[in-house]
Short mmCIF file of C-alpha atoms in Angstrom, two decimals:
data_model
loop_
_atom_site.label_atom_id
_atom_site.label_comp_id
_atom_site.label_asym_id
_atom_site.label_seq_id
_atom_site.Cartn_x
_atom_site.Cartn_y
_atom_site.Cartn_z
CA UNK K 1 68.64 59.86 82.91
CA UNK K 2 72.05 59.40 85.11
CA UNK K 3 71.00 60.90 88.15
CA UNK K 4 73.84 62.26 90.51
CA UNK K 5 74.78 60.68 93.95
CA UNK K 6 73.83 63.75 96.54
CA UNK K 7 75.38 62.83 99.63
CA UNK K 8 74.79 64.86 103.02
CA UNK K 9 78.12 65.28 104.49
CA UNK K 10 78.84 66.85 108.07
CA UNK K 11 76.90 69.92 107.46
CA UNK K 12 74.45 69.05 104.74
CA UNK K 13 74.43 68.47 100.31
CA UNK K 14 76.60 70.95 98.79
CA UNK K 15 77.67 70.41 95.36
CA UNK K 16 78.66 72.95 92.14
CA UNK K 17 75.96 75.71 90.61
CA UNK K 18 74.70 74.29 87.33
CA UNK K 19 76.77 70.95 87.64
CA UNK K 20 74.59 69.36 90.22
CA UNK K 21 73.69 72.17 92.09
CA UNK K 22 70.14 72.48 90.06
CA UNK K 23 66.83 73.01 90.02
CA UNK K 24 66.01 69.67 89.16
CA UNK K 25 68.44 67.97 92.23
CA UNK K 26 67.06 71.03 94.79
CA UNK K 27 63.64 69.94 93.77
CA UNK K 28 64.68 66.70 94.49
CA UNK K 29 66.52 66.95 97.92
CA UNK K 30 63.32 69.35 98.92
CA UNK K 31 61.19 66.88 97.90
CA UNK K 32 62.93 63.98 100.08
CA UNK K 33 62.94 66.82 102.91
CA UNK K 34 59.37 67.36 102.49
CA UNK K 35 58.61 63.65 103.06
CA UNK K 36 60.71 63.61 106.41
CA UNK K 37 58.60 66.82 107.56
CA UNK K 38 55.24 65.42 106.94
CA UNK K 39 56.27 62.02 109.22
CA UNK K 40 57.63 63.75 112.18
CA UNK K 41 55.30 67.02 112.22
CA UNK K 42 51.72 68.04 112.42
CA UNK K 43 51.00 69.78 108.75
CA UNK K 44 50.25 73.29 110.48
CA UNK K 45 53.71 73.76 111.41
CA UNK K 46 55.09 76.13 108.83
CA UNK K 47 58.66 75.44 107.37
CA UNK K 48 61.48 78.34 107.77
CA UNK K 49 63.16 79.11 104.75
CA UNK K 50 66.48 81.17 104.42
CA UNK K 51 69.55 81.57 101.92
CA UNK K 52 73.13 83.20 101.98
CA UNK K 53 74.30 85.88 99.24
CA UNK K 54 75.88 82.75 96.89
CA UNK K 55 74.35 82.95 93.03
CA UNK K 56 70.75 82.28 92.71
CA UNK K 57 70.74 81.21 95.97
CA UNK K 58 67.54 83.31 96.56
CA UNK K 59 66.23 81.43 93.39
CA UNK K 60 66.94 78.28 94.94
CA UNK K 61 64.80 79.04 98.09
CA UNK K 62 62.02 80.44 96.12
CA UNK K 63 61.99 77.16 93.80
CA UNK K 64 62.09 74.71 97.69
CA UNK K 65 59.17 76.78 98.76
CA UNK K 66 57.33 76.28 95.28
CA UNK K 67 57.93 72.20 96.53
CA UNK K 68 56.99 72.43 100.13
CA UNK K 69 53.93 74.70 98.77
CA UNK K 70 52.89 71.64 96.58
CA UNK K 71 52.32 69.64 98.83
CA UNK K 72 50.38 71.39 101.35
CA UNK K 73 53.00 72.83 103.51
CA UNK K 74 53.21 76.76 104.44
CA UNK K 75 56.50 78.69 104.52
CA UNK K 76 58.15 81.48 106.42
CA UNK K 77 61.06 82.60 104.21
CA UNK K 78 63.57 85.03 105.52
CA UNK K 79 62.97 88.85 103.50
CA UNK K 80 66.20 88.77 102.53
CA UNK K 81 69.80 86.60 102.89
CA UNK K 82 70.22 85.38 106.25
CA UNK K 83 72.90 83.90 109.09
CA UNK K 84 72.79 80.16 109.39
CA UNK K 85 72.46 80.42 113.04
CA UNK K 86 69.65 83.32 112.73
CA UNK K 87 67.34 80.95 110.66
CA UNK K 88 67.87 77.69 113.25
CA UNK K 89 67.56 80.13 116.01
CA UNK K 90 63.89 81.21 114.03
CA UNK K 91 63.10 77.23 113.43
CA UNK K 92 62.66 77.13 117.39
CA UNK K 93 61.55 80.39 118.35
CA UNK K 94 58.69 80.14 115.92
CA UNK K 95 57.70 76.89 116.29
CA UNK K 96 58.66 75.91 113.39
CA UNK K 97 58.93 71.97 111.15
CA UNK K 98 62.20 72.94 111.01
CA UNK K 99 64.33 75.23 108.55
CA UNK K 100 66.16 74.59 105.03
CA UNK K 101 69.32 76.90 104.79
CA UNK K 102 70.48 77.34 100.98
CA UNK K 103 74.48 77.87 101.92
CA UNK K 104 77.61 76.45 101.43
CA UNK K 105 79.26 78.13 104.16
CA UNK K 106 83.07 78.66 103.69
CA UNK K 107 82.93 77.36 100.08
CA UNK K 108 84.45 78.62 97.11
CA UNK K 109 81.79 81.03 95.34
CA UNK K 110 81.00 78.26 92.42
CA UNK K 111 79.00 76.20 95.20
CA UNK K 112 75.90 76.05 96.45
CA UNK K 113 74.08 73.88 99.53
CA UNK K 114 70.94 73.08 101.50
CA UNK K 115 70.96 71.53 105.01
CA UNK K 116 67.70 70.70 107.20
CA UNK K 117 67.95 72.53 110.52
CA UNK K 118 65.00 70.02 112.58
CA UNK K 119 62.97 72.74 115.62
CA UNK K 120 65.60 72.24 118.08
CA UNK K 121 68.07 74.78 116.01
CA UNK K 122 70.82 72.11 115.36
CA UNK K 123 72.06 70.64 112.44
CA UNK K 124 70.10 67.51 111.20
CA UNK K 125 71.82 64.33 113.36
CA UNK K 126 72.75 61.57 110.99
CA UNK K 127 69.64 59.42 111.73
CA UNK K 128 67.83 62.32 109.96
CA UNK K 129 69.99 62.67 107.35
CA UNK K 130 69.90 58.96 106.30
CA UNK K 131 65.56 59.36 106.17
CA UNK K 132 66.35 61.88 103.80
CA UNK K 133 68.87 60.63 101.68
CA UNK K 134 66.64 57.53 101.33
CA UNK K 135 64.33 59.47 100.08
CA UNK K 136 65.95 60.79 97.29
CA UNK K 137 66.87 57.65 96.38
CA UNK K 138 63.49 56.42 96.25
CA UNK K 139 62.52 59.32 94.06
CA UNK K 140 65.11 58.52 91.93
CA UNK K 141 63.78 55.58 91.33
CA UNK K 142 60.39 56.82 90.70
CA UNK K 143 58.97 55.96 94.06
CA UNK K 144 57.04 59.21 95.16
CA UNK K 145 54.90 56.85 97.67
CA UNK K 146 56.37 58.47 100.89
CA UNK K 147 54.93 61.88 100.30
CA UNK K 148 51.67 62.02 101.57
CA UNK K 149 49.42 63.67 99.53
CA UNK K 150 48.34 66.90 100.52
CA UNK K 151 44.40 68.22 99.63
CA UNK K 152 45.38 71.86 100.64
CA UNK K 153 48.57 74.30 98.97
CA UNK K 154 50.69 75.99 101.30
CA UNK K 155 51.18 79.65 101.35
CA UNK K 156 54.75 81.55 101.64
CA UNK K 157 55.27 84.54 103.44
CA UNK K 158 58.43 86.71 104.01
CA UNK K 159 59.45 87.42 107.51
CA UNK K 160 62.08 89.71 109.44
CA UNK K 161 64.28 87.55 111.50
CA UNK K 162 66.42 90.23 113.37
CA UNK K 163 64.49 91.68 115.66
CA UNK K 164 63.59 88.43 117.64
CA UNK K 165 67.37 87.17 117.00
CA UNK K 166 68.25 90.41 118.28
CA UNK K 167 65.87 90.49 121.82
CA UNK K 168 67.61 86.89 122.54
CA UNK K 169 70.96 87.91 121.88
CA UNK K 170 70.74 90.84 124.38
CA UNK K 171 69.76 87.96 126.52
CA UNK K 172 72.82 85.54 126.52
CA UNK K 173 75.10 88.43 126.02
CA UNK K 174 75.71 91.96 128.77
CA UNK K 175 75.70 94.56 126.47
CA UNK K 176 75.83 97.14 129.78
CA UNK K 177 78.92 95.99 130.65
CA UNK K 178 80.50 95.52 127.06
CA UNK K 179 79.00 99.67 127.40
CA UNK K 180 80.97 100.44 130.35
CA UNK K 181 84.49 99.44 128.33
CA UNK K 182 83.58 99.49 124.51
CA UNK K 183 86.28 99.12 122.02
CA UNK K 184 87.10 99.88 118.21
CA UNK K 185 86.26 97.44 116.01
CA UNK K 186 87.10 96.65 112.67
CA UNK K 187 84.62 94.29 110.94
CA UNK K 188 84.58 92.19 107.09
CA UNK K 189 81.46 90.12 106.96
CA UNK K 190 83.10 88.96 103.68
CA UNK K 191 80.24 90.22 101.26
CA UNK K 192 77.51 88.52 103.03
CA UNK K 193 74.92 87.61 105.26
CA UNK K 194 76.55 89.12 108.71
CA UNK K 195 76.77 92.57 107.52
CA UNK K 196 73.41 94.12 109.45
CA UNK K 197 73.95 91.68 112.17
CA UNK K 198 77.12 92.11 113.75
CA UNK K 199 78.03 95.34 113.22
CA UNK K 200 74.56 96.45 114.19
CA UNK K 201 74.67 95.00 117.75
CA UNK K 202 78.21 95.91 118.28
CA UNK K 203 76.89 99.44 117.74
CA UNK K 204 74.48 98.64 120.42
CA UNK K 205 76.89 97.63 122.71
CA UNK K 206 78.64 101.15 121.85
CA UNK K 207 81.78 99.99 119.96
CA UNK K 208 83.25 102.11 117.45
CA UNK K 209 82.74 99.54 114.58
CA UNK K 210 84.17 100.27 110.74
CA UNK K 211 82.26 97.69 108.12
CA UNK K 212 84.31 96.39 105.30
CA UNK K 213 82.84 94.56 102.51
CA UNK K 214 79.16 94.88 104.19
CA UNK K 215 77.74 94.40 100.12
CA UNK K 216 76.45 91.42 98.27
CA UNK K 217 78.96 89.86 95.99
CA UNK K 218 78.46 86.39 94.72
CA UNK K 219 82.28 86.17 94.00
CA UNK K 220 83.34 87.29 97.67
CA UNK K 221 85.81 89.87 96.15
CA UNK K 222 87.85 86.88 94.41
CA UNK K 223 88.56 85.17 97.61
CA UNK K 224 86.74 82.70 99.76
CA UNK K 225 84.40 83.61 102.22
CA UNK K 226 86.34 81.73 104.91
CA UNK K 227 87.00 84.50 108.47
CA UNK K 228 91.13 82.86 107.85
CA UNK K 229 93.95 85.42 108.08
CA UNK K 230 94.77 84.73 104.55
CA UNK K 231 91.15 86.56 103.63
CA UNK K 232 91.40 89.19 106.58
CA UNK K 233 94.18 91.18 105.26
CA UNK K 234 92.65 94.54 104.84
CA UNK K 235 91.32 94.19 108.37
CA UNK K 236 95.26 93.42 110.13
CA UNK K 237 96.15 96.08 107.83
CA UNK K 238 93.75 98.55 109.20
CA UNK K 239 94.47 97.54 112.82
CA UNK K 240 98.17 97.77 113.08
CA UNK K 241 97.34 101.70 111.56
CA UNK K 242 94.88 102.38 114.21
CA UNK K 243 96.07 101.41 117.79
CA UNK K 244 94.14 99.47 120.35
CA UNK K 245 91.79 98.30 117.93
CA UNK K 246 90.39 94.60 117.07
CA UNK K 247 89.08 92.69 114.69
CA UNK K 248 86.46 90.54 113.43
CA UNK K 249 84.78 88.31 110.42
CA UNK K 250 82.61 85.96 109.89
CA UNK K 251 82.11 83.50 106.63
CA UNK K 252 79.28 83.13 104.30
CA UNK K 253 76.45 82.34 106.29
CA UNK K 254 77.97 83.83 109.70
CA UNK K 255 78.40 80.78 111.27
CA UNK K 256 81.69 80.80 111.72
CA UNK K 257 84.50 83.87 113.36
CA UNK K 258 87.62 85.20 113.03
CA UNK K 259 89.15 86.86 115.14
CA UNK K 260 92.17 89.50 115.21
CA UNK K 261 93.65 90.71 118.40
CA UNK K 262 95.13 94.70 118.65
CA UNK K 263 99.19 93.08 117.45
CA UNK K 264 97.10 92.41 114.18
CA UNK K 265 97.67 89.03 114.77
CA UNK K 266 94.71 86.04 114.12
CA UNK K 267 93.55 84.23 117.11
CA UNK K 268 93.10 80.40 115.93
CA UNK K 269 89.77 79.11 116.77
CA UNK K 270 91.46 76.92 119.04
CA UNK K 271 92.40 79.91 121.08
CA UNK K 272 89.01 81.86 120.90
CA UNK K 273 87.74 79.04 121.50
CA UNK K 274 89.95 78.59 125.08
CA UNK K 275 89.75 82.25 125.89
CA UNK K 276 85.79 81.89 125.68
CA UNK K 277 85.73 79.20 128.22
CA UNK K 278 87.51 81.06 130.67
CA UNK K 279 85.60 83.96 130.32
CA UNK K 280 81.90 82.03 130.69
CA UNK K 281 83.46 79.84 133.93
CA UNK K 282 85.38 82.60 135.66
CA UNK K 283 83.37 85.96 134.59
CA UNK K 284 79.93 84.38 134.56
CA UNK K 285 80.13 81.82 136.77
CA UNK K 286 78.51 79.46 133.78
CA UNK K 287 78.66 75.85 135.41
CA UNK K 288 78.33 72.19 133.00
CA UNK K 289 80.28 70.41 130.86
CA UNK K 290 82.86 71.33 127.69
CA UNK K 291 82.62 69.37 124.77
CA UNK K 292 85.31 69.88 121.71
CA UNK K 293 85.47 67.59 118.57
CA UNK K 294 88.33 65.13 118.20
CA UNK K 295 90.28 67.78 115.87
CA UNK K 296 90.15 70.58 118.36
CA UNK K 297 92.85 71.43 121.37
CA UNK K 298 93.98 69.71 124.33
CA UNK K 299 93.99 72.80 126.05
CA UNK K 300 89.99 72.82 126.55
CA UNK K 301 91.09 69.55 128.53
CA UNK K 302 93.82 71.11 130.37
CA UNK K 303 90.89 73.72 131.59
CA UNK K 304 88.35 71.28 131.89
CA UNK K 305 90.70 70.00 134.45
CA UNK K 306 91.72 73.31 136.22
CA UNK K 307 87.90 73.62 136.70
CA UNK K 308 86.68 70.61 137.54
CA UNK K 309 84.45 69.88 134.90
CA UNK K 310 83.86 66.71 132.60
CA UNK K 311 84.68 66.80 128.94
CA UNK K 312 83.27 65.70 125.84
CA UNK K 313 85.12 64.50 122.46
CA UNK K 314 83.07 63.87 119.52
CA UNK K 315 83.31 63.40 115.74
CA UNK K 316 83.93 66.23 113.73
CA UNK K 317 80.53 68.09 112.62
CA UNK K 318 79.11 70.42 114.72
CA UNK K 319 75.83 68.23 114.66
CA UNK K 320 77.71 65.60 117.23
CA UNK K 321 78.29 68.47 119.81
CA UNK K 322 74.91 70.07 119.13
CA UNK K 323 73.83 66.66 120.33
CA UNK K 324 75.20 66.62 123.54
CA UNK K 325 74.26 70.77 123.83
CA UNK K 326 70.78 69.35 123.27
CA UNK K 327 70.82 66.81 126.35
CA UNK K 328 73.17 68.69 129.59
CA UNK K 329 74.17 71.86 130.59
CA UNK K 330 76.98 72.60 128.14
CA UNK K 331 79.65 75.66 128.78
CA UNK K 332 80.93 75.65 125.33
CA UNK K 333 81.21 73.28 122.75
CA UNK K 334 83.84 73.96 120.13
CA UNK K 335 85.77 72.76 116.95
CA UNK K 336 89.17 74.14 115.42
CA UNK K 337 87.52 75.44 112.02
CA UNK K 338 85.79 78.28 113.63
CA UNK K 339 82.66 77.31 114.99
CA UNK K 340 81.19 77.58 118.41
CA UNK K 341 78.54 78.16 120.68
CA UNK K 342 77.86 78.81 124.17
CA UNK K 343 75.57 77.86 127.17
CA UNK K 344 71.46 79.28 127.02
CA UNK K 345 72.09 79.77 123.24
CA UNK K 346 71.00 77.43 120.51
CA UNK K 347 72.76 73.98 119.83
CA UNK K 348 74.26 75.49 116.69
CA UNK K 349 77.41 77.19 115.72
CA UNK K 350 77.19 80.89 115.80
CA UNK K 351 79.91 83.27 114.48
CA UNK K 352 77.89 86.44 115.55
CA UNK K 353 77.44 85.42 119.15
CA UNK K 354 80.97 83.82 118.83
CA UNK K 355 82.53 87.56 118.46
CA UNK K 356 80.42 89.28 121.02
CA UNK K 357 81.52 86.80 123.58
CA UNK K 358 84.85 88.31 122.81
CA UNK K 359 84.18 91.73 123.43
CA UNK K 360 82.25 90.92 126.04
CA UNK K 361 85.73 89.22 128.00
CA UNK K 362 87.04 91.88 127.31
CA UNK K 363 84.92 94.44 129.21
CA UNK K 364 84.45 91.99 132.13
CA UNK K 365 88.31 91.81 132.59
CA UNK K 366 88.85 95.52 131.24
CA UNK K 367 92.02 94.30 129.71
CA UNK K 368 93.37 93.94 125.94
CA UNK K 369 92.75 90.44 124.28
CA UNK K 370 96.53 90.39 123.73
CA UNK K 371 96.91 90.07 127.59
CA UNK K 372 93.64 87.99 128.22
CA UNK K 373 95.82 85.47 125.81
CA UNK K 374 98.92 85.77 128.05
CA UNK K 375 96.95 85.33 131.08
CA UNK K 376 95.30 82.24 129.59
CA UNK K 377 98.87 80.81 128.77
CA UNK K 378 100.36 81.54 131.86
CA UNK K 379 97.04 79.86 133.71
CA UNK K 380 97.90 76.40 131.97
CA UNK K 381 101.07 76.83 132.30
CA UNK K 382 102.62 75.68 128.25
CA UNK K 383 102.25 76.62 125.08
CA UNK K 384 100.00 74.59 122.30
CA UNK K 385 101.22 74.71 118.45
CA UNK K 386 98.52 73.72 116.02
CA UNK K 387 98.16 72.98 112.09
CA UNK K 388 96.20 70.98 109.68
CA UNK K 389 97.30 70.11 106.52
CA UNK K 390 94.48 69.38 103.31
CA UNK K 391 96.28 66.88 101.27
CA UNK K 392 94.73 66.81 98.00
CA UNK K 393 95.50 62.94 97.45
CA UNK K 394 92.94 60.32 94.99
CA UNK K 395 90.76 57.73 97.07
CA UNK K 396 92.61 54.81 97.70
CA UNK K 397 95.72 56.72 99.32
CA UNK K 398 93.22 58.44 101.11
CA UNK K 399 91.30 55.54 102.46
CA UNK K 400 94.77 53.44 103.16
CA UNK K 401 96.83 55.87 104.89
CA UNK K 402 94.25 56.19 107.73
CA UNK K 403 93.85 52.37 107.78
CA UNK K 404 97.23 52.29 108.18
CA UNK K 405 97.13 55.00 111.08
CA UNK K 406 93.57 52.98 112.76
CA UNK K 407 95.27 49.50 112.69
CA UNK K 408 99.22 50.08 112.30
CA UNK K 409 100.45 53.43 113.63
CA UNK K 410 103.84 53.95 114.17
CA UNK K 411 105.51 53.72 117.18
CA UNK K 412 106.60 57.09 117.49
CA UNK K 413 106.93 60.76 115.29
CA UNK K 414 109.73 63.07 116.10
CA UNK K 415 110.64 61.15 119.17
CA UNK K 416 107.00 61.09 121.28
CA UNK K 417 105.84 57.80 121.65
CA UNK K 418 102.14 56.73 120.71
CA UNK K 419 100.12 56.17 123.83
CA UNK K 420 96.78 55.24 122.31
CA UNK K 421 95.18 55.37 119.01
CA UNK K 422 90.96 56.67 118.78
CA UNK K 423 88.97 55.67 115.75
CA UNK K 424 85.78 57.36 116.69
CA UNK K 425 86.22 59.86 113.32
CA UNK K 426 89.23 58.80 111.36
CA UNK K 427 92.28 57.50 113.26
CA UNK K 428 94.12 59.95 115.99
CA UNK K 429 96.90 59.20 117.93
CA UNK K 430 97.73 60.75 120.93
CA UNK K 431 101.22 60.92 122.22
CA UNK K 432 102.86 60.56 125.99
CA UNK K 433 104.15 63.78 125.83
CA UNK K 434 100.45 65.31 125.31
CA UNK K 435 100.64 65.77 121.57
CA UNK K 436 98.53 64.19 119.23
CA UNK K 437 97.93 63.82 115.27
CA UNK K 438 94.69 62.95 113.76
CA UNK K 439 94.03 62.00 110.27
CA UNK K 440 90.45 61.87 108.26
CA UNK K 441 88.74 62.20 105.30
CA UNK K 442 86.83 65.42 104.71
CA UNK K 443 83.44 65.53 104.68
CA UNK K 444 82.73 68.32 102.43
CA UNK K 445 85.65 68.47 100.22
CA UNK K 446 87.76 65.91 98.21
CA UNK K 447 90.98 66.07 100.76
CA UNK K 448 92.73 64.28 102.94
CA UNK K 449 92.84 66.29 106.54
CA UNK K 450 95.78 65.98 109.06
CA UNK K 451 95.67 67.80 112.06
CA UNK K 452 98.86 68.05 114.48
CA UNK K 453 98.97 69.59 118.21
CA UNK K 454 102.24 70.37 120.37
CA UNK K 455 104.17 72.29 122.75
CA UNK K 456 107.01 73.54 120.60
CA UNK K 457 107.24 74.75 116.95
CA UNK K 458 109.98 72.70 116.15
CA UNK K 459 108.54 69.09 117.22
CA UNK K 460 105.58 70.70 114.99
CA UNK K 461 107.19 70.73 111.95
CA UNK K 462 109.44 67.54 112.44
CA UNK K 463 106.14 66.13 112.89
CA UNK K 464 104.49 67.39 109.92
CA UNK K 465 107.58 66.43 107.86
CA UNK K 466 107.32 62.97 108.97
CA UNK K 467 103.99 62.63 108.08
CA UNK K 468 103.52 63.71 105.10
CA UNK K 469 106.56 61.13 104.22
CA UNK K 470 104.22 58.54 105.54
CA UNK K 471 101.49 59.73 103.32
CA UNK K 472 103.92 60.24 100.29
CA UNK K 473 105.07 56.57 100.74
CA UNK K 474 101.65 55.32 100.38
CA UNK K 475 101.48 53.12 96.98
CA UNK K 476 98.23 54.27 95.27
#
């Protein structure tokens, strides 16, 4: 048999439905799982289940239960599709060996995934990862020896997350004073798991909330299930009818937001991301540290700066800020696809949380997010201009034009001089004049990602021309 190489990228396996996205290779991967569980917890520590709305993920769950079952382990499985950050919130409040999420996120609808979420509600850090992947490759080999064997068989039981996701949330977040200046809100949980979730507390809070989408389709209305303007049409559609009115989404597993201010214009997660910090260290007097991944904005450093407070960079993948949420007091830690989270909550992104905090500026300030931007601007005092480009390129270009950027950058792009050049996730270089340009590999998709950051829009696109020249000119 030619077994497939499953590879756990920043956020877990994800592969194609039916290609290697089976029952065979989730029997496999649960498996491997199983034998990490068993060596770091007692066996009486039951395992949380949950799945998003993708095909057959529910199947898929059902089928890793059947596994952890088999060999003696009891599981808790969600009673019906769940957030991402609602089932690693669950793996800690219950006490839990941890949680397997069947998701792939943003993905087109053909995929599937399953990441291990370890009791502390973060992804799985690469040390855990590696245990795992090890031990599919032992089992692919026929080596079964690491898994214990068991001389009881586990139970499975369905459980309600929500209501103790729910209690916490009013916890982290004021809904009185969100209460005292509610707003209208237009929501798409993009055909999945945060329909239920978000709207339902925002209805708490006592904003006037229209749902869009809020049913199960596998094929996400022939789109992806990615909160992007490009998938949020109907939403800036619906606000520029309906005056002083915002918007919201999240992706496939809610881990993620978008955001759409009352011009009908999308907030980049950069700038949510900015506006959120403010809020926490000026409205809530939130004290600690910021940490942003290597592709996210400068301006979180510019703050960090205005405030007095030390800053983390770190790899992408949210599990390398989770780590640092997990050891000091962190304010926010961020990255530029759309994923954050927030002092007192868990060390995982969360999109629902993520959009409340918004709101939740907003009543504290009692101003429009269009001026809560402008204030923010005017506070550090220059604009930032941000884009990434996913440059579908084959493996050797790939691997040789960020060689080339590590160990021979140029000298200069549209007239800013290199300062320095950071290898700690691909190769970035930042610039004199405060810009930089970083350049990686993806982790979950076959691309090549560039991601640029300046103060004008013209120096951005001279920049992005340039670039992509330099990638062009790479012999393959």
């Amino acid at each position: 048999m030619v077994h497939h190489k499953i590879k756990f990228g920043t956020d877990g396996w994800r592969s194609i439905i039916a290609d290697q996205f089976t029952y065979e290779n989730v029997e496999l991967v649960t498996k491997a799982i199983t034998g990490y569980i068993k060596q770091e917890y007692p066996p009486e520590k039951p395992v949380i289940i949950g799945y998003d709305t993708r095909f057959m993920a529910d199947k898929f769950a059902e089928r890793a239960a059947k596994v952890l079952n088999e060999n003696g382990l009891d599981v808790l499985m969600t009673n019906r599709d769940a957030p991402t950050p609602v089932v690693a919130f669950s793996a800690k409040h219950l006490n839990s060996a941890g949680a397997l999420m069947f998701t792939a996120s943003h993905n087109p609808p053909e995929y599937c995934g399953i990441k291990y979420i370890p009791d502390y509600a973060g992804p799985a850090t690469s040390d855990i990862t590696d245990i795992i992947v090890s031990n599919v490759e032992k089992l692919q080999q026929g080596d079964s020896s690491f898994l214990a064997k068991s001389n009881r068989v586990g139970s499975t039981e369905k459980f309600d997350p929500k209501p103790e996701y729910f209690k916490w949330v009013r916890k982290i977040i004021n809904f009185d004073k969100i209460k005292q200046n509610p707003v209208k809100v237009y929501y798409d949980p993009m055909y999945s798991t945060g329909r239920g979730y978000l709207d339902e507390l925002l209805n708490e809070c006592g904003c006037d909330v229209t749902v869009l989408h809020n049913w199960i389709d596998p094929l996400y209305g022939g789109n992806m299930p990615e909160p992007k303007v490009e998938f949020l049409g109907e939403v800036v559609e619906l606000i520029k009818k309906n005056p002083n009115s915002i918007g919201f989404g999240n992706d496939g597993d809610a881990d993620r937001f978008g955001v759409i201010n009352e011009d009908g214009c999308y907030l980049m997660p950069n700038m949510v991301i900015a506006v959120l910090l403010r809020h926490l260290i000026e409205n809530k007097g939130f004290k600690g540290s910021v940490v942003r991944t290597v592709a996210t904005t400068h301006m979180l450093d510019m703050l960090a700066k205005k405030y007095g407070l030390p800053i983390h960079e770190t790899p992408v993948g949210f599990k390398h800020v989770g780590q640092i949420m997990r050891k000091e007091n962190v304010i926010i830690g961020g990255e530029e696809s759309g994923g954050l989270s927030i002092l007192h909550h868990i060390p995982e992104k969360d999109g629902i949380v993520a959009n409340l905090s918004i709101v939740e500026a907003m009543a504290y300030e009692n101003k429009s997010l269009v001026q809560i931007q402008k204030d923010l601007k005017d506070e550090v005092g220059c604009e930032f201009f941000n884009e990434r480009l996913d440059l579908r390129v084959n493996e050797s270009v790939k691997k040789e034009f960020v060689k080339r950027f590590a160990e021979n950058p140029p000298k200069s792009v549209a007239g800013s001089v290199v300062e320095r050049v950071s290898t700690i996730d691909g190769a970035k270089l930042y610039f004199e004049d405060e810009s930089w340009i970083l350049t990686r590999p993806s982790g979950t998709e076959p691309l090549l990602r560039i991601y640029f950051e300046t103060h004008s829009l013209e120096k951005l696109t001279t920049m992005i021309k340039e670039v992509k020249d330099m990638v062009y000119a790479v012999k393959a």
